[in-house]
Structures are given as C-alpha cells and as structure tokens.
Short mmCIF file of C-alpha atoms and ligand atoms in Angstrom, two decimals:
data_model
loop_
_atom_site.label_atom_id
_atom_site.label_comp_id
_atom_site.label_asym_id
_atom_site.label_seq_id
_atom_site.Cartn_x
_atom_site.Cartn_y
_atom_site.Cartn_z
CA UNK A 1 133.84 -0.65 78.79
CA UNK A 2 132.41 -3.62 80.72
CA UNK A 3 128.92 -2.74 79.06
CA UNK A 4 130.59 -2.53 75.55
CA UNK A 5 131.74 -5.74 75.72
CA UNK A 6 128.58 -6.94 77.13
CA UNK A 7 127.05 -5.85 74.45
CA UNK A 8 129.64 -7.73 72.04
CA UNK A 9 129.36 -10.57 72.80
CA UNK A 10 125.23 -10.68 73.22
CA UNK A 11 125.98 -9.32 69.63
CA UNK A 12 128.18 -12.39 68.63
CA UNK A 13 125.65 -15.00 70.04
CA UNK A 14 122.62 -13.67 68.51
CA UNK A 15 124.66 -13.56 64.97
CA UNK A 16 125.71 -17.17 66.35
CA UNK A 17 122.14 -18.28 66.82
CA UNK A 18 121.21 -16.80 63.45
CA UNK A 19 123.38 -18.72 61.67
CA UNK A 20 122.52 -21.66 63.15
CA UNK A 21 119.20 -21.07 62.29
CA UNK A 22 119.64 -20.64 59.33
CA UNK A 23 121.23 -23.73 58.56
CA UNK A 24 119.02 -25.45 60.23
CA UNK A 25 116.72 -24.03 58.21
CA UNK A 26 118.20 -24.76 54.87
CA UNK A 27 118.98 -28.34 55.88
CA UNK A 28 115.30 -28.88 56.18
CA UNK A 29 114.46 -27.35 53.30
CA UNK A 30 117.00 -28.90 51.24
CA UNK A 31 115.47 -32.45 52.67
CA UNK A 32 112.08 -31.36 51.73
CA UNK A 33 112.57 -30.24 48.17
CA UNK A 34 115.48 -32.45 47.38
CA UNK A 35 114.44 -36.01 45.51
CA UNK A 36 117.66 -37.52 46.80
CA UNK A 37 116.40 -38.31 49.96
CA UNK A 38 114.91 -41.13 48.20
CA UNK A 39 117.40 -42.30 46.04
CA UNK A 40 118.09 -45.87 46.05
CA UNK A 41 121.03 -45.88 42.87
CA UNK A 42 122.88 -43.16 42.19
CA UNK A 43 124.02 -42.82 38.26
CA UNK A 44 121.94 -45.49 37.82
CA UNK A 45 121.55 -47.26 33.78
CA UNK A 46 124.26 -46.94 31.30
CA UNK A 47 125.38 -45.84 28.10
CA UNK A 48 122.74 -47.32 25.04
CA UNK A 49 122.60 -45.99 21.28
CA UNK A 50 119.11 -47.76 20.40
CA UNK A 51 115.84 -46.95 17.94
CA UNK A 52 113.10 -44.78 18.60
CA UNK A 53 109.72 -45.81 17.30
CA UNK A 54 109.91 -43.13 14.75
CA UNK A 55 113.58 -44.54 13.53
CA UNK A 56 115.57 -41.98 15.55
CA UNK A 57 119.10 -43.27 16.73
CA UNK A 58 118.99 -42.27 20.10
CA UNK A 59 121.22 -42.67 23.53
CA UNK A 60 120.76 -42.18 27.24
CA UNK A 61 121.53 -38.87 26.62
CA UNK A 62 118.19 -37.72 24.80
CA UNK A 63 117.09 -38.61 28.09
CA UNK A 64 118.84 -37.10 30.76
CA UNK A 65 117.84 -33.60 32.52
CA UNK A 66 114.06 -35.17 32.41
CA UNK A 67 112.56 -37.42 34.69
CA UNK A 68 112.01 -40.76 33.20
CA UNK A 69 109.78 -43.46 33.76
CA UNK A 70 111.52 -46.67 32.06
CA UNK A 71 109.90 -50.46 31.75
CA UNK A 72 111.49 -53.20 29.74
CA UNK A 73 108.97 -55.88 27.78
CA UNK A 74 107.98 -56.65 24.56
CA UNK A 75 105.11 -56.08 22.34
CA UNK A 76 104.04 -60.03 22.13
CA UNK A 77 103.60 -60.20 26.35
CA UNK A 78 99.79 -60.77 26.41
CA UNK A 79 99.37 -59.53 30.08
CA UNK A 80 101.55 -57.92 32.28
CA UNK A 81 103.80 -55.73 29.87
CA UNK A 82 100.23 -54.11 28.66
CA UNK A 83 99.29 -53.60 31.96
CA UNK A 84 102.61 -52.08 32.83
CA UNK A 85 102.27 -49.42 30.36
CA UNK A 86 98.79 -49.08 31.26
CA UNK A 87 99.28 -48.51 34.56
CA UNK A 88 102.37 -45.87 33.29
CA UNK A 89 100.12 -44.27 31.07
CA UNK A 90 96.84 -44.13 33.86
CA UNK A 91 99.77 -42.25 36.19
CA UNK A 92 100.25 -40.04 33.92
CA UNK A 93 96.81 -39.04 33.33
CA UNK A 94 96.59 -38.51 37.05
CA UNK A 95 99.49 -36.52 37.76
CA UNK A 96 98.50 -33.49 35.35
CA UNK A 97 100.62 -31.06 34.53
CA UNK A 98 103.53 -32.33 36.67
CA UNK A 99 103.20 -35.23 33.73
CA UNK A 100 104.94 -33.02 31.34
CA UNK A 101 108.20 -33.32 32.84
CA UNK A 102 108.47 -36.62 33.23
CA UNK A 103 109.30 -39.24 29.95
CA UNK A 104 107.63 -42.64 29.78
CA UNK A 105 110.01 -45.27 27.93
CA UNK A 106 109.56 -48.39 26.78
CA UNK A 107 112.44 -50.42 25.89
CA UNK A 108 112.02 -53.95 24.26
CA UNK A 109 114.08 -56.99 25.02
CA UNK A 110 112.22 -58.63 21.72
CA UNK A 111 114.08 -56.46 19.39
CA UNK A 112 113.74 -60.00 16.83
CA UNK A 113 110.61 -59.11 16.64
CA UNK A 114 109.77 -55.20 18.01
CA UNK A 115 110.88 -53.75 15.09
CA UNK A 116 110.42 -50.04 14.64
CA UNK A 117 106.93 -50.69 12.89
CA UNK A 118 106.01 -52.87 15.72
CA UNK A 119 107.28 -50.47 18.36
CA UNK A 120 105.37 -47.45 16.45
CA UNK A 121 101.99 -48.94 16.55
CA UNK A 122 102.55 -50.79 19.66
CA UNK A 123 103.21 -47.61 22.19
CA UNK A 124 100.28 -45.64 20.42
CA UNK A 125 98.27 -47.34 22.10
CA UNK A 126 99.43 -45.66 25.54
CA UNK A 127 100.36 -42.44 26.45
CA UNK A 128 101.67 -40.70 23.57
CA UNK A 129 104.77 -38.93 25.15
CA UNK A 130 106.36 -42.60 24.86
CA UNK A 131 109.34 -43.75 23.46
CA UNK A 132 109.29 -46.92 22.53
CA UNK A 133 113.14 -48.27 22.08
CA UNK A 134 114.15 -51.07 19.98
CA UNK A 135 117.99 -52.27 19.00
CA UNK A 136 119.98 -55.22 17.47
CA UNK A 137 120.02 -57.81 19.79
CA UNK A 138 123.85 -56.60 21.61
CA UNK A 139 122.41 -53.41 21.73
CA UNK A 140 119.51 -54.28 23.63
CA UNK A 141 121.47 -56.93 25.68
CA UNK A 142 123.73 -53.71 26.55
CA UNK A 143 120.90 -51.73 27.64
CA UNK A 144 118.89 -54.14 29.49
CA UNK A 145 122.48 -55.18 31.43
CA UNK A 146 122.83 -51.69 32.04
CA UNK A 147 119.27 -51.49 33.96
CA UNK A 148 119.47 -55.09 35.52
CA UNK A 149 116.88 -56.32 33.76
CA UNK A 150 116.60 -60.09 33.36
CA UNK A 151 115.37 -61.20 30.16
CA UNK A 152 115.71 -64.72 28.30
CA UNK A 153 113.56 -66.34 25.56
CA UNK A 154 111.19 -69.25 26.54
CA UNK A 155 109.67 -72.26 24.48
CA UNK A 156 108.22 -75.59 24.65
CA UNK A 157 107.24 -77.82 22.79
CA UNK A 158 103.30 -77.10 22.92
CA UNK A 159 103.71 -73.53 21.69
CA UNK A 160 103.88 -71.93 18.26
CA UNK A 161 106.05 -68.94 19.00
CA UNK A 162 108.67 -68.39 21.59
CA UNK A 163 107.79 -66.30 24.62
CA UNK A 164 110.15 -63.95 26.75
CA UNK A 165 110.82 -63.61 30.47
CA UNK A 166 111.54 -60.89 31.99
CA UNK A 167 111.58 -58.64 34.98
CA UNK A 168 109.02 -56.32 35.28
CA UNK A 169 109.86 -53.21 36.79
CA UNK A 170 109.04 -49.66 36.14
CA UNK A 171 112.03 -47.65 37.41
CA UNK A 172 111.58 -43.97 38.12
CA UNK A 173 114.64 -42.16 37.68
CA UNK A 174 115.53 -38.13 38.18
CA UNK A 175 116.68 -35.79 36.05
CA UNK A 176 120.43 -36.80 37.14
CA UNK A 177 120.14 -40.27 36.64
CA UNK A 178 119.32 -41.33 40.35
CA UNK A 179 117.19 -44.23 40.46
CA UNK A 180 114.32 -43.27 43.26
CA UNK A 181 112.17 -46.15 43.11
CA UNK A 182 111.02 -49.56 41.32
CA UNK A 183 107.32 -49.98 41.07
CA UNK A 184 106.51 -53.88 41.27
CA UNK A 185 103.68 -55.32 39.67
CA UNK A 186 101.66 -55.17 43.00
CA UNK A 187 101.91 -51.31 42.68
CA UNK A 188 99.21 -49.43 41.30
CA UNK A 189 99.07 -45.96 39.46
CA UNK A 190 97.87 -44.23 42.77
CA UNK A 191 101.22 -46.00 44.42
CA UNK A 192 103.41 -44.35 41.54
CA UNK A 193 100.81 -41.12 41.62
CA UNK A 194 101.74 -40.32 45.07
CA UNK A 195 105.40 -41.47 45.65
CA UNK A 196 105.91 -38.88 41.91
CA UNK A 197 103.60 -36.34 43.99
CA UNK A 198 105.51 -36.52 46.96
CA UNK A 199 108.82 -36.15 45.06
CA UNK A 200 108.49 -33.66 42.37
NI1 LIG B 1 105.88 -58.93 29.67
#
C-alpha cells in the first residue's frame, strides 16, 4: 500500500515537472518566434481610402495580413525622401526571399502635386513591389494624422516652388498592425536588414 502510494505520488511530480517543462518550454519559444516582443504600438495607423499609383482606390485594409514597410514624403524632396526609398528598396534586395512578404509603401504628403502620374513614374524608380499612395489633401491629412507624421508646406521668398517638411521615418509594421520599429535617417539598410532578420 505504502509503496503504491509511493509510487503515486513520484508519478504526480514527474507529470508535475513535465508540465512545467513544458511551459517553460513554450514560453520560450513563443518569445523567440513571436514579433511582439518588439512591438512598440500596438494597432498602430488608421483607417485611409487613398490612390495607388496605378489609380486603385485603396484602404489600410489592402494592407493588412502583410508586413509593411511605410515612409511618408513627396516626389519633389531632392535628398532625403530618395534616399529613404533607396535605402527601403537596398533592404529589400538584401533580405531575399523573406522580401516577398513584406510591402514597401510610399505615401505622399504632396498630394497637390504627387498625382497618380507623378506617383507612377516616381516609385519605378525603386523597388517595384511599391505602392506609391496619393489622396486629396483631407485624405492625406487623415492618413498622415493617423501615422504621426508631421508634415507642413515651406516657402520663402528666394524660392520658386514651395517645399515640404516632414518627418522622416520608415515604420515597420506586422502583419497585425503592430508597429515594431521606426528606422531614423541615421539607420542604414543593414540596420533595417538585421532588426527584419531577427524578427521574421
Ligand atoms: Ni523628404
């Protein structure tokens, strides 16, 4: 009897132990896999109906379920928007195949002048998995609110055509909307290479 329950109980720990191995085990796991460990937003962005460059009405839905690579510029910016896509496009390139689930969007916050024309020739130039997005002006004001991008016009008196500011970030979101990081300028395509290598 005494052995019996002996056993029993040795019986019940090691199913105990097993358990908690297991979970354990699926807790690290689950960290290692799981993107969310590096999420800084969750349900990050908003609701937009905007333009593709091809003339498509589209909304954040066309986009979600993919991973997304998103910068906000315009097509007039005669440095760092160009290098922005660049360096979104050179990232690309590097990450191979793991490139073909991820999106690269460019939205404009010139729409007055990134037409769908503009916006067609304009992201040719870079990777072509692109979207280039362009709206009325309240539809890009929605979007760009929706992102926290920063954007006004700029002119003085010395120049021809206006100018735009704007925050430059390239925001890599998952396939459920999490924001997991915001590439400054001062990152490079081996920065975003190996933060999207370590994630997906
Ligand atoms: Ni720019």
């Amino acid at each position: 009897m005494i052995k019996k329950r002996f056993l029993y109980i040795s019986l019940l720990s090691i199913l105990g132990l097993g358990i908690a191995a297991l979970i354990a085990y699926y807790d690290i796991s689950k960290e290692k896999n799981s993107p969310k460990t590096h999420v800084i937003a969750n349900n990050f962005g908003g609701p937009f109906t905007l333009t593709n460059h091809l003339g498509k009405d589209v909304t954040e839905k066309n986009f979600t379920g993919q991973y997304r690579l998103i910068y906000f510029g315009f097509t007039y910016c005669p440095a760092i928007c160009p290098t922005e896509l660049q360096k979104i496009t050179a990232s690309l390139k590097g990450l191979g195949n793991k490139a073909d689930s991820i999106k690269p969007i460019f939205i404009t916050i010139d729409p007055e002048r990134d037409t769908v024309d503009v916006m067609r020739e304009y992201v040719a130039l870079f990777h072509p998995n692109f979207s280039g997005l362009t709206g009325t002006l309240e539809q890009i004001k929605q979007a760009a609110d929706a992102y926290k991008i920063y954007y006004a016009k700029a002119k003085d008196d010395t120049m021809q055509e206006y100018t735009m500011d704007h925050s430059s970030f390239i925001y890599f979101i998952d396939p459920e909307d999490n924001l997991l990081r915001i590439f400054k300028t001062e990152d490079t395509s081996s920065d975003i290479i190996n933060f999207i290598n370590s994630t997906l």
